[in-house]
Amino acid sequence: MTTAERSLTSVGEDDAAGQKLFEELIAADSRIEPTDWMPAAYRKTLVRQVSQHAHSEIIGMQPEANWITRAPSLKRKSILMAKVQDEAGHGLYLYSAAETLGTSRDEMVQQLLDGTAKYSSIFNYPARTWADIGAIGWLVDGAAIVNQVPLCRASYAPYGRAMVRICKEESFHQRQGWEILYELAHGTEAQKQMAQEAINRFYGPALQMFGPPDTDSPNSQQSMEWNIKRFSNDDLRQRFVDMIVPQAEALGLHFEDPDLKWNEERGHYDFGELDWDEFKQVIKGEGPCSVQRMQRRRQAHEDGAWVREAAAEFAKKYHGAESALSA
Ligand code: FAQ
C-alpha cells in the first residue's frame, strides 16, 4: 500500500476503516506509523512497554556510573563513561519513540519519579566490585540483546527503528563486559574468584530480566498477536541460557545452578527455578537498591531543573525569532 493510500485511511477516518487497515498491516507483518489509526489498547501497551524500557536505560546508568571514579585504568574509565552515555542516549531515543504515541516525555518522567512506572528489576541490584561491571556488560547487556533484537521488528515503526541503533550499541557493551571478565578470569586467583562471584550474583537477576514465566505474563499473548513481542518471555530466557553456558565455559567460569545441564532430548539446557518471590518484591520497589536508585534519580531531576528552564527559554527565543523572520 502506498503512503498516499495509507494516509487516506489514517488520521481522521472512522474507527472501522482504521481498524481494518490496522488489522491488514499487522496480518501482513507490516509497520504501524504514528499517523496510522491504532486501537487504544495497542497505543497504551506500547506507551507502557517503551516508557518502561526508557526508564530502565536511565536508571541502568546508576550501578555502572558508581564505578567511573574507581575504574582500574584510564582506558577502562573512558570506555565505561562512553557506555554510560550510550545508556542515556538509549533512554532519549525511547522517550522520543514513546512521545510519537501522544504521551509527553514530562508525563512519562513524572510517572517514574512518582513511582507509578516500572523499570527493569536488574537495576535494583548493587555493583559491588569491578567484576560486577564485567558481569553487567556480559550478562545484563547480553540479556538485553537477546530480548531486544526481536524488538527491531516490532510492529510499531518508531520503536523498531530506535531498537536497531540501540542493539548495535549494546553489542559493544556486551563485548566490553566479556573482555573485563576474560581478563579477570585469566588473572590472579583472587581476580578469578572476583569474576566468579560477580556472575554468581548476576545469573538469577539477569535471567529474570526476560519477565515472569509465560504462565504468569498477562501482556505477552496480546503483544505477540500485535507483533510487538515476537517471542515469549520463557522462549527468550531459554535462548539466553543456551547462549551463555558455552560462553561461561570459554571464560573459564561456571554458573552455580545445580539444575543447569544439557538436555539432549530438548536440545536445550535445563536450568533451575528462579526466585519469583524475590522478583515480585523487586518490581514492587523492595529490591536491595530500589530506594537509593529512586532517590538518586529524583535528585538528578531536581539538579537538572535549570538546564530544562534554560532550554525552554532558548526554544522560546529561537522560535520567536524564527517566526518573526518568516512573517
Ligand atoms: N523488571 O506481562 P509481562 C537494558 C513487568 S534495558 C521489571 O511479561 P511484558 C540495557 C511488566 O512490565 C532492560 N518489571 O510484561 C542496559 C509488567 O508490568 P506492567 C530493559 C518487569 O511487557 C544494560 C508485568 O511485569 N529492557 O538492560 C520485568 O509483556 C546495562 C508483567 O510482565 C526492556 O525493557 C522486569 N524484568 O514483558 C542499560 C525491553 N519483567 O507493565 C543499562 C523491552 C516484566 O503490566 C545498563 N521490554 N515486568 O505494569 C520488554 O521486552 C517487555 O516489557 C518485558 C516484559 C520482557 C520486560
mmCIF file of C-alpha atoms and ligand atoms in Angstrom:
data_model
loop_
_atom_site.group_PDB
_atom_site.id
_atom_site.type_symbol
_atom_site.label_atom_id
_atom_site.label_comp_id
_atom_site.label_asym_id
_atom_site.label_seq_id
_atom_site.Cartn_x
_atom_site.Cartn_y
_atom_site.Cartn_z
ATOM 1 C CA MET A 1 0.000 0.000 0.000
ATOM 2 C CA THR A 2 1.369 3.411 -0.950
ATOM 3 C CA THR A 3 1.850 6.191 1.594
ATOM 4 C CA ALA A 4 -0.849 8.201 -0.180
ATOM 5 C CA GLU A 5 -3.345 5.332 0.071
ATOM 6 C CA ARG A 6 -2.404 4.842 3.686
ATOM 7 C CA SER A 7 -2.850 8.481 4.619
ATOM 8 C CA LEU A 8 -6.395 8.384 3.216
ATOM 9 C CA THR A 9 -7.287 5.786 5.795
ATOM 10 C CA SER A 10 -5.268 7.097 8.702
ATOM 11 C CA VAL A 11 -5.950 10.120 10.897
ATOM 12 C CA GLY A 12 -9.456 11.467 10.573
ATOM 13 C CA GLU A 13 -11.031 8.293 9.196
ATOM 14 C CA ASP A 14 -13.682 6.441 11.130
ATOM 15 C CA ASP A 15 -12.658 3.695 13.507
ATOM 16 C CA ALA A 16 -13.949 0.863 11.316
ATOM 17 C CA ALA A 17 -11.775 1.817 8.328
ATOM 18 C CA GLY A 18 -8.813 2.466 10.618
ATOM 19 C CA GLN A 19 -9.301 -0.831 12.412
ATOM 20 C CA LYS A 20 -9.462 -2.687 9.092
ATOM 21 C CA LEU A 21 -6.239 -1.126 7.839
ATOM 22 C CA PHE A 22 -4.540 -1.752 11.179
ATOM 23 C CA GLU A 23 -5.509 -5.423 11.057
ATOM 24 C CA GLU A 24 -4.323 -5.729 7.462
ATOM 25 C CA LEU A 25 -0.971 -4.170 8.292
ATOM 26 C CA ILE A 26 -0.463 -6.462 11.269
ATOM 27 C CA ALA A 27 -1.505 -9.538 9.249
ATOM 28 C CA ALA A 28 0.965 -8.564 6.504
ATOM 29 C CA ASP A 29 3.682 -8.143 9.170
ATOM 30 C CA SER A 30 3.957 -4.534 8.087
ATOM 31 C CA ARG A 31 4.578 -1.486 10.219
ATOM 32 C CA ILE A 32 2.314 0.942 12.022
ATOM 33 C CA GLU A 33 3.395 4.574 11.770
ATOM 34 C CA PRO A 34 2.426 7.317 14.271
ATOM 35 C CA THR A 35 -0.121 8.809 11.845
ATOM 36 C CA ASP A 36 -1.896 5.477 11.338
ATOM 37 C CA TRP A 37 -5.065 4.657 13.210
ATOM 38 C CA MET A 38 -4.412 2.202 16.030
ATOM 39 C CA PRO A 39 -6.543 0.644 18.763
ATOM 40 C CA ALA A 40 -6.348 2.469 22.094
ATOM 41 C CA ALA A 41 -5.109 -0.700 23.798
ATOM 42 C CA TYR A 42 -2.252 -1.071 21.287
ATOM 43 C CA ARG A 43 -1.217 2.529 21.932
ATOM 44 C CA LYS A 44 -1.481 2.016 25.694
ATOM 45 C CA THR A 45 0.619 -1.143 25.792
ATOM 46 C CA LEU A 46 3.294 0.464 23.646
ATOM 47 C CA VAL A 47 3.498 3.541 25.857
ATOM 48 C CA ARG A 48 3.739 1.168 28.824
ATOM 49 C CA GLN A 49 6.487 -1.005 27.355
ATOM 50 C CA VAL A 50 8.508 1.700 25.591
ATOM 51 C CA SER A 51 8.434 4.112 28.534
ATOM 52 C CA GLN A 52 9.417 1.332 30.960
ATOM 53 C CA HIS A 53 12.229 0.467 28.624
ATOM 54 C CA ALA A 54 13.338 4.134 28.535
ATOM 55 C CA HIS A 55 13.211 4.361 32.339
ATOM 56 C CA SER A 56 15.308 1.168 32.567
ATOM 57 C CA GLU A 57 18.023 2.663 30.410
ATOM 58 C CA ILE A 58 18.125 5.816 32.539
ATOM 59 C CA ILE A 59 18.096 4.056 35.915
ATOM 60 C CA GLY A 60 20.517 1.484 34.468
ATOM 61 C CA MET A 61 23.162 4.200 34.284
ATOM 62 C CA GLN A 62 23.464 4.258 38.064
ATOM 63 C CA PRO A 63 25.093 0.924 39.002
ATOM 64 C CA GLU A 64 27.777 1.458 36.372
ATOM 65 C CA ALA A 65 28.256 5.188 36.933
ATOM 66 C CA ASN A 66 29.202 4.323 40.520
ATOM 67 C CA TRP A 67 32.355 2.738 39.135
ATOM 68 C CA ILE A 68 33.537 5.523 36.823
ATOM 69 C CA THR A 69 35.741 7.082 39.507
ATOM 70 C CA ARG A 70 37.042 3.672 40.556
ATOM 71 C CA ALA A 71 37.744 2.115 37.151
ATOM 72 C CA PRO A 72 41.148 0.404 37.297
ATOM 73 C CA SER A 73 42.760 2.365 34.437
ATOM 74 C CA LEU A 74 42.239 5.441 32.280
ATOM 75 C CA LYS A 75 41.279 3.216 29.357
ATOM 76 C CA ARG A 76 38.646 1.374 31.425
ATOM 77 C CA LYS A 77 37.329 4.690 32.729
ATOM 78 C CA SER A 78 36.871 6.187 29.279
ATOM 79 C CA ILE A 79 35.187 3.033 27.975
ATOM 80 C CA LEU A 80 32.814 2.973 30.944
ATOM 81 C CA MET A 81 31.991 6.670 30.545
ATOM 82 C CA ALA A 82 31.137 6.093 26.896
ATOM 83 C CA LYS A 83 28.907 3.154 27.815
ATOM 84 C CA VAL A 84 27.015 5.095 30.480
ATOM 85 C CA GLN A 85 26.498 7.938 27.989
ATOM 86 C CA ASP A 86 25.179 5.429 25.460
ATOM 87 C CA GLU A 87 22.556 4.314 28.001
ATOM 88 C CA ALA A 88 21.390 7.929 28.363
ATOM 89 C CA GLY A 89 21.118 8.109 24.581
ATOM 90 C CA HIS A 90 19.042 4.917 24.520
ATOM 91 C CA GLY A 91 16.690 6.435 27.065
ATOM 92 C CA LEU A 92 16.300 9.508 24.869
ATOM 93 C CA TYR A 93 15.600 7.560 21.656
ATOM 94 C CA LEU A 94 12.990 5.553 23.525
ATOM 95 C CA TYR A 95 11.277 8.536 25.156
ATOM 96 C CA SER A 96 11.129 10.090 21.677
ATOM 97 C CA ALA A 97 9.610 6.907 20.214
ATOM 98 C CA ALA A 98 7.024 6.823 23.022
ATOM 99 C CA GLU A 99 6.209 10.525 22.521
ATOM 100 C CA THR A 100 5.075 9.749 18.962
ATOM 101 C CA LEU A 101 2.215 7.845 20.622
ATOM 102 C CA GLY A 102 0.920 11.046 22.201
ATOM 103 C CA THR A 103 2.297 10.884 25.743
ATOM 104 C CA SER A 104 4.756 13.625 26.600
ATOM 105 C CA ARG A 105 8.198 12.910 27.969
ATOM 106 C CA ASP A 106 7.399 15.088 31.002
ATOM 107 C CA GLU A 107 4.432 12.864 31.770
ATOM 108 C CA MET A 108 6.464 9.665 31.442
ATOM 109 C CA VAL A 109 9.298 11.028 33.570
ATOM 110 C CA GLN A 110 6.788 12.139 36.189
ATOM 111 C CA GLN A 111 5.399 8.592 36.349
ATOM 112 C CA LEU A 112 8.899 7.294 37.001
ATOM 113 C CA LEU A 113 9.553 9.894 39.702
ATOM 114 C CA ASP A 114 6.161 9.230 41.341
ATOM 115 C CA GLY A 115 6.996 5.513 41.459
ATOM 116 C CA THR A 116 3.960 4.599 39.327
ATOM 117 C CA ALA A 117 6.057 3.381 36.368
ATOM 118 C CA LYS A 118 8.233 0.284 36.427
ATOM 119 C CA TYR A 119 11.806 -0.128 35.262
ATOM 120 C CA SER A 120 13.868 -3.283 34.843
ATOM 121 C CA SER A 121 14.309 -5.287 38.043
ATOM 122 C CA ILE A 122 18.009 -5.842 37.345
ATOM 123 C CA PHE A 123 18.961 -2.256 38.126
ATOM 124 C CA ASN A 124 17.879 -2.605 41.746
ATOM 125 C CA TYR A 125 20.930 -4.749 42.453
ATOM 126 C CA PRO A 126 24.249 -3.216 43.512
ATOM 127 C CA ALA A 127 27.518 -3.354 41.558
ATOM 128 C CA ARG A 128 29.773 -4.412 44.443
ATOM 129 C CA THR A 129 33.104 -4.972 42.680
ATOM 130 C CA TRP A 130 34.804 -4.089 39.404
ATOM 131 C CA ALA A 131 33.981 -7.616 38.219
ATOM 132 C CA ASP A 132 30.285 -6.724 38.560
ATOM 133 C CA ILE A 133 30.825 -4.159 35.802
ATOM 134 C CA GLY A 134 32.043 -7.062 33.655
ATOM 135 C CA ALA A 135 29.042 -9.178 34.654
ATOM 136 C CA ILE A 136 26.641 -6.324 33.880
ATOM 137 C CA GLY A 137 28.178 -5.892 30.427
ATOM 138 C CA TRP A 138 28.279 -9.580 29.588
ATOM 139 C CA LEU A 139 25.071 -10.828 31.236
ATOM 140 C CA VAL A 140 22.805 -7.759 31.527
ATOM 141 C CA ASP A 141 23.622 -6.304 28.121
ATOM 142 C CA GLY A 142 23.680 -9.868 26.772
ATOM 143 C CA ALA A 143 20.143 -10.469 28.050
ATOM 144 C CA ALA A 144 19.114 -7.062 26.738
ATOM 145 C CA ILE A 145 20.370 -8.004 23.248
ATOM 146 C CA VAL A 146 18.551 -11.356 23.192
ATOM 147 C CA ASN A 147 15.372 -9.605 24.319
ATOM 148 C CA GLN A 148 15.747 -6.568 22.100
ATOM 149 C CA VAL A 149 16.952 -7.869 18.729
ATOM 150 C CA PRO A 150 13.438 -9.207 18.001
ATOM 151 C CA LEU A 151 12.072 -5.781 19.016
ATOM 152 C CA CYS A 152 13.855 -4.302 15.977
ATOM 153 C CA ARG A 153 10.941 -5.926 14.091
ATOM 154 C CA ALA A 154 8.282 -4.563 16.450
ATOM 155 C CA SER A 155 5.185 -3.569 14.521
ATOM 156 C CA TYR A 156 5.295 -0.003 15.818
ATOM 157 C CA ALA A 157 7.827 1.546 13.451
ATOM 158 C CA PRO A 158 9.418 4.257 15.648
ATOM 159 C CA TYR A 159 10.098 1.661 18.366
ATOM 160 C CA GLY A 160 11.630 -0.798 15.889
ATOM 161 C CA ARG A 161 13.798 1.921 14.355
ATOM 162 C CA ALA A 162 15.079 3.045 17.761
ATOM 163 C CA MET A 163 15.883 -0.568 18.651
ATOM 164 C CA VAL A 164 18.131 -1.058 15.605
ATOM 165 C CA ARG A 165 20.584 1.558 16.794
ATOM 166 C CA ILE A 166 20.283 0.535 20.430
ATOM 167 C CA CYS A 167 21.088 -3.101 19.644
ATOM 168 C CA LYS A 168 24.204 -2.129 17.695
ATOM 169 C CA GLU A 169 25.490 -0.221 20.711
ATOM 170 C CA GLU A 170 24.504 -2.995 23.120
ATOM 171 C CA SER A 171 26.759 -5.367 21.182
ATOM 172 C CA PHE A 172 29.782 -3.225 22.036
ATOM 173 C CA HIS A 173 28.613 -3.119 25.634
ATOM 174 C CA GLN A 174 28.426 -6.855 25.848
ATOM 175 C CA ARG A 175 31.903 -7.254 24.395
ATOM 176 C CA GLN A 176 33.393 -4.827 26.907
ATOM 177 C CA GLY A 177 31.818 -6.797 29.773
ATOM 178 C CA TRP A 178 33.114 -10.058 28.332
ATOM 179 C CA GLU A 179 36.584 -8.600 27.977
ATOM 180 C CA ILE A 180 36.660 -7.363 31.605
ATOM 181 C CA LEU A 181 35.659 -10.824 32.834
ATOM 182 C CA TYR A 182 38.076 -12.605 30.485
ATOM 183 C CA GLU A 183 40.973 -10.589 31.833
ATOM 184 C CA LEU A 184 39.957 -11.173 35.456
ATOM 185 C CA ALA A 185 39.324 -14.883 34.864
ATOM 186 C CA HIS A 186 42.840 -15.196 33.441
ATOM 187 C CA GLY A 187 44.468 -13.086 36.151
ATOM 188 C CA THR A 188 45.372 -13.951 39.737
ATOM 189 C CA GLU A 189 43.371 -16.466 41.806
ATOM 190 C CA ALA A 190 41.773 -13.537 43.666
ATOM 191 C CA GLN A 191 40.728 -11.884 40.388
ATOM 192 C CA LYS A 192 39.291 -15.119 39.062
ATOM 193 C CA GLN A 193 37.316 -15.535 42.285
ATOM 194 C CA MET A 194 36.034 -11.959 41.995
ATOM 195 C CA ALA A 195 34.799 -12.718 38.450
ATOM 196 C CA GLN A 196 33.138 -15.964 39.584
ATOM 197 C CA GLU A 197 31.391 -14.236 42.495
ATOM 198 C CA ALA A 198 30.133 -11.488 40.180
ATOM 199 C CA ILE A 199 28.481 -13.945 37.823
ATOM 200 C CA ASN A 200 27.058 -15.869 40.780
ATOM 201 C CA ARG A 201 25.331 -12.635 41.838
ATOM 202 C CA PHE A 202 24.033 -11.655 38.391
ATOM 203 C CA TYR A 203 22.961 -15.012 36.929
ATOM 204 C CA GLY A 204 19.463 -15.204 38.507
ATOM 205 C CA PRO A 205 18.583 -11.491 38.207
ATOM 206 C CA ALA A 206 19.793 -11.459 34.560
ATOM 207 C CA LEU A 207 17.507 -14.402 33.725
ATOM 208 C CA GLN A 208 14.624 -12.530 35.363
ATOM 209 C CA MET A 209 15.078 -9.583 33.006
ATOM 210 C CA PHE A 210 13.002 -11.532 30.457
ATOM 211 C CA GLY A 211 9.974 -11.106 32.687
ATOM 212 C CA PRO A 212 7.763 -13.550 34.576
ATOM 213 C CA PRO A 213 7.167 -17.106 33.314
ATOM 214 C CA ASP A 214 4.757 -17.322 30.362
ATOM 215 C CA THR A 215 2.077 -18.743 32.642
ATOM 216 C CA ASP A 216 2.224 -15.528 34.679
ATOM 217 C CA SER A 217 2.759 -12.934 31.926
ATOM 218 C CA PRO A 218 -0.502 -11.033 31.399
ATOM 219 C CA ASN A 219 0.735 -8.918 28.468
ATOM 220 C CA SER A 220 2.653 -11.423 26.334
ATOM 221 C CA GLN A 221 -0.086 -13.035 24.307
ATOM 222 C CA GLN A 222 -1.678 -9.813 23.100
ATOM 223 C CA SER A 223 1.718 -8.194 22.458
ATOM 224 C CA MET A 224 2.689 -11.194 20.336
ATOM 225 C CA GLU A 225 -0.578 -11.058 18.397
ATOM 226 C CA TRP A 226 0.186 -7.419 17.640
ATOM 227 C CA ASN A 227 3.772 -8.275 16.572
ATOM 228 C CA ILE A 228 5.229 -6.071 19.289
ATOM 229 C CA LYS A 229 6.860 -9.015 21.029
ATOM 230 C CA ARG A 230 7.988 -11.800 18.699
ATOM 231 C CA PHE A 231 8.807 -14.459 21.279
ATOM 232 C CA SER A 232 7.539 -15.287 24.734
ATOM 233 C CA ASN A 233 9.474 -14.460 27.917
ATOM 234 C CA ASP A 234 10.358 -18.133 28.520
ATOM 235 C CA ASP A 235 11.490 -18.704 24.923
ATOM 236 C CA LEU A 236 13.867 -15.765 25.089
ATOM 237 C CA ARG A 237 15.123 -16.806 28.530
ATOM 238 C CA GLN A 238 15.900 -20.283 27.158
ATOM 239 C CA ARG A 239 17.691 -18.777 24.168
ATOM 240 C CA PHE A 240 19.806 -16.707 26.564
ATOM 241 C CA VAL A 241 20.730 -19.674 28.776
ATOM 242 C CA ASP A 242 21.714 -21.708 25.711
ATOM 243 C CA MET A 243 23.960 -18.836 24.651
ATOM 244 C CA ILE A 244 25.702 -18.058 27.940
ATOM 245 C CA VAL A 245 26.597 -21.572 29.117
ATOM 246 C CA PRO A 246 29.267 -22.163 26.424
ATOM 247 C CA GLN A 247 30.397 -18.542 26.799
ATOM 248 C CA ALA A 248 30.961 -19.094 30.543
ATOM 249 C CA GLU A 249 32.992 -22.200 29.709
ATOM 250 C CA ALA A 250 35.113 -20.136 27.317
ATOM 251 C CA LEU A 251 35.715 -17.651 30.126
ATOM 252 C CA GLY A 252 36.787 -20.468 32.453
ATOM 253 C CA LEU A 253 33.852 -19.682 34.774
ATOM 254 C CA HIS A 254 30.625 -21.527 35.587
ATOM 255 C CA PHE A 255 27.096 -20.921 36.856
ATOM 256 C CA GLU A 256 26.256 -22.227 40.298
ATOM 257 C CA ASP A 257 22.914 -23.683 39.295
ATOM 258 C CA PRO A 258 22.739 -27.377 40.250
ATOM 259 C CA ASP A 259 19.932 -27.968 37.729
ATOM 260 C CA LEU A 260 21.843 -26.480 34.815
ATOM 261 C CA LYS A 261 22.603 -29.295 32.367
ATOM 262 C CA TRP A 262 22.291 -30.095 28.685
ATOM 263 C CA ASN A 263 19.053 -31.888 27.807
ATOM 264 C CA GLU A 264 19.731 -33.998 24.744
ATOM 265 C CA GLU A 265 16.064 -34.656 24.100
ATOM 266 C CA ARG A 266 15.036 -30.972 24.155
ATOM 267 C CA GLY A 267 18.228 -29.755 22.517
ATOM 268 C CA HIS A 268 18.465 -27.056 25.193
ATOM 269 C CA TYR A 269 19.972 -26.522 28.619
ATOM 270 C CA ASP A 270 17.681 -27.218 31.576
ATOM 271 C CA PHE A 271 18.056 -24.746 34.396
ATOM 272 C CA GLY A 272 16.767 -24.293 37.940
ATOM 273 C CA GLU A 273 13.600 -22.489 39.023
ATOM 274 C CA LEU A 274 14.237 -18.794 39.600
ATOM 275 C CA ASP A 275 13.202 -16.989 42.777
ATOM 276 C CA TRP A 276 9.980 -15.401 41.538
ATOM 277 C CA ASP A 277 9.019 -14.146 45.015
ATOM 278 C CA GLU A 278 12.174 -12.085 45.053
ATOM 279 C CA PHE A 279 11.387 -10.828 41.528
ATOM 280 C CA LYS A 280 7.915 -9.673 42.606
ATOM 281 C CA GLN A 281 9.382 -7.903 45.608
ATOM 282 C CA VAL A 282 11.991 -6.163 43.483
ATOM 283 C CA ILE A 283 9.464 -4.875 40.928
ATOM 284 C CA LYS A 284 7.283 -3.666 43.813
ATOM 285 C CA GLY A 285 10.160 -1.351 44.768
ATOM 286 C CA GLU A 286 11.639 -3.516 47.507
ATOM 287 C CA GLY A 287 14.893 -4.519 45.827
ATOM 288 C CA PRO A 288 18.270 -4.114 47.540
ATOM 289 C CA CYS A 289 18.906 -0.680 45.955
ATOM 290 C CA SER A 290 15.377 0.416 44.945
ATOM 291 C CA VAL A 291 15.118 3.309 47.402
ATOM 292 C CA GLN A 292 18.612 4.551 46.622
ATOM 293 C CA ARG A 293 18.028 4.386 42.839
ATOM 294 C CA MET A 294 14.862 6.473 43.041
ATOM 295 C CA GLN A 295 16.373 8.992 45.468
ATOM 296 C CA ARG A 296 19.308 9.475 43.128
ATOM 297 C CA ARG A 297 17.018 9.897 40.097
ATOM 298 C CA ARG A 298 14.803 12.431 41.875
ATOM 299 C CA GLN A 299 17.868 14.371 42.999
ATOM 300 C CA ALA A 300 19.316 14.330 39.461
ATOM 301 C CA HIS A 301 15.965 15.553 38.121
ATOM 302 C CA GLU A 302 15.932 18.445 40.607
ATOM 303 C CA ASP A 303 19.565 19.280 39.884
ATOM 304 C CA GLY A 304 18.777 19.412 36.168
ATOM 305 C CA ALA A 305 15.872 21.871 36.554
ATOM 306 C CA TRP A 306 17.989 24.847 35.468
ATOM 307 C CA VAL A 307 19.002 23.046 32.259
ATOM 308 C CA ARG A 308 15.363 22.391 31.352
ATOM 309 C CA GLU A 309 14.433 26.002 32.122
ATOM 310 C CA ALA A 310 17.330 27.353 30.051
ATOM 311 C CA ALA A 311 16.444 25.049 27.142
ATOM 312 C CA ALA A 312 12.786 26.137 27.286
ATOM 313 C CA GLU A 313 13.784 29.831 27.327
ATOM 314 C CA PHE A 314 16.144 29.285 24.420
ATOM 315 C CA ALA A 315 13.470 27.468 22.436
ATOM 316 C CA LYS A 316 11.030 30.328 23.061
ATOM 317 C CA LYS A 317 13.524 32.953 21.903
ATOM 318 C CA TYR A 318 14.744 30.890 18.950
ATOM 319 C CA HIS A 319 11.276 30.026 17.684
ATOM 320 C CA GLY A 320 10.117 33.594 18.368
ATOM 321 C CA ALA A 321 12.983 34.919 16.248
ATOM 322 C CA GLU A 322 12.295 32.313 13.549
ATOM 323 C CA SER A 323 8.598 33.166 13.251
ATOM 324 C CA ALA A 324 9.421 36.912 13.201
ATOM 325 C CA LEU A 325 11.801 36.276 10.286
ATOM 326 C CA SER A 326 9.304 34.205 8.330
ATOM 327 C CA ALA A 327 6.468 36.735 8.892
HETATM 328 N N1 FAQ B 1 11.589 -5.807 35.553
HETATM 329 O O1 FAQ B 1 3.229 -9.433 31.069
HETATM 330 P P1 FAQ B 1 4.701 -9.232 31.227
HETATM 331 C C1 FAQ B 1 18.983 -2.829 29.420
HETATM 332 C C2 FAQ B 1 6.627 -6.268 34.440
HETATM 333 S S1 FAQ B 1 17.385 -2.303 29.265
HETATM 334 C C3 FAQ B 1 10.564 -5.003 35.913
HETATM 335 O O2 FAQ B 1 5.589 -10.345 30.834
HETATM 336 P P2 FAQ B 1 5.645 -7.535 29.079
HETATM 337 C C4 FAQ B 1 20.078 -2.033 28.803
HETATM 338 C C5 FAQ B 1 5.963 -5.873 33.133
HETATM 339 O O3 FAQ B 1 6.343 -4.578 32.750
HETATM 340 C C6 FAQ B 1 16.423 -3.508 30.148
HETATM 341 N N2 FAQ B 1 9.287 -5.221 35.516
HETATM 342 O O4 FAQ B 1 5.104 -7.852 30.548
HETATM 343 C C7 FAQ B 1 21.069 -1.660 29.812
HETATM 344 C C8 FAQ B 1 4.507 -5.993 33.505
HETATM 345 O O5 FAQ B 1 4.109 -4.897 34.310
HETATM 346 P P3 FAQ B 1 3.012 -3.827 33.780
HETATM 347 C C9 FAQ B 1 15.013 -3.255 29.937
HETATM 348 C C10 FAQ B 1 9.076 -6.289 34.728
HETATM 349 O O6 FAQ B 1 5.747 -6.067 28.927
HETATM 350 C C11 FAQ B 1 22.079 -2.516 30.192
HETATM 351 C C12 FAQ B 1 4.493 -7.191 34.433
HETATM 352 O O7 FAQ B 1 5.826 -7.309 34.950
HETATM 353 N N3 FAQ B 1 14.583 -3.853 28.720
HETATM 354 O O8 FAQ B 1 19.144 -3.805 30.033
HETATM 355 C C13 FAQ B 1 10.098 -7.149 34.320
HETATM 356 O O9 FAQ B 1 4.865 -8.296 28.058
HETATM 357 C C14 FAQ B 1 23.033 -2.159 31.141
HETATM 358 C C15 FAQ B 1 4.052 -8.465 33.738
HETATM 359 O O10 FAQ B 1 5.031 -8.872 32.752
HETATM 360 C C16 FAQ B 1 13.308 -3.717 28.283
HETATM 361 O O11 FAQ B 1 12.518 -3.055 28.894
HETATM 362 C C17 FAQ B 1 11.407 -6.877 34.772
HETATM 363 N N4 FAQ B 1 12.440 -7.646 34.459
HETATM 364 O O12 FAQ B 1 7.117 -8.174 29.055
HETATM 365 C C18 FAQ B 1 21.009 -0.417 30.386
HETATM 366 C C19 FAQ B 1 12.998 -4.400 26.979
HETATM 367 N N5 FAQ B 1 9.576 -8.121 33.555
HETATM 368 O O13 FAQ B 1 3.658 -3.122 32.628
HETATM 369 C C20 FAQ B 1 21.956 -0.050 31.343
HETATM 370 C C21 FAQ B 1 11.623 -4.070 26.496
HETATM 371 C C22 FAQ B 1 8.247 -7.891 33.489
HETATM 372 O O14 FAQ B 1 1.830 -4.637 33.308
HETATM 373 C C23 FAQ B 1 22.957 -0.904 31.710
HETATM 374 N N6 FAQ B 1 10.598 -4.659 27.300
HETATM 375 N N7 FAQ B 1 7.953 -6.798 34.205
HETATM 376 O O15 FAQ B 1 2.776 -2.927 34.927
HETATM 377 C C24 FAQ B 1 10.155 -5.921 27.137
HETATM 378 O O16 FAQ B 1 10.626 -6.665 26.293
HETATM 379 C C25 FAQ B 1 9.000 -6.368 27.983
HETATM 380 O O17 FAQ B 1 8.361 -5.247 28.521
HETATM 381 C C26 FAQ B 1 9.398 -7.351 29.129
HETATM 382 C C27 FAQ B 1 8.132 -7.700 29.923
HETATM 383 C C28 FAQ B 1 10.005 -8.621 28.552
HETATM 384 C C29 FAQ B 1 10.391 -6.706 30.086
#
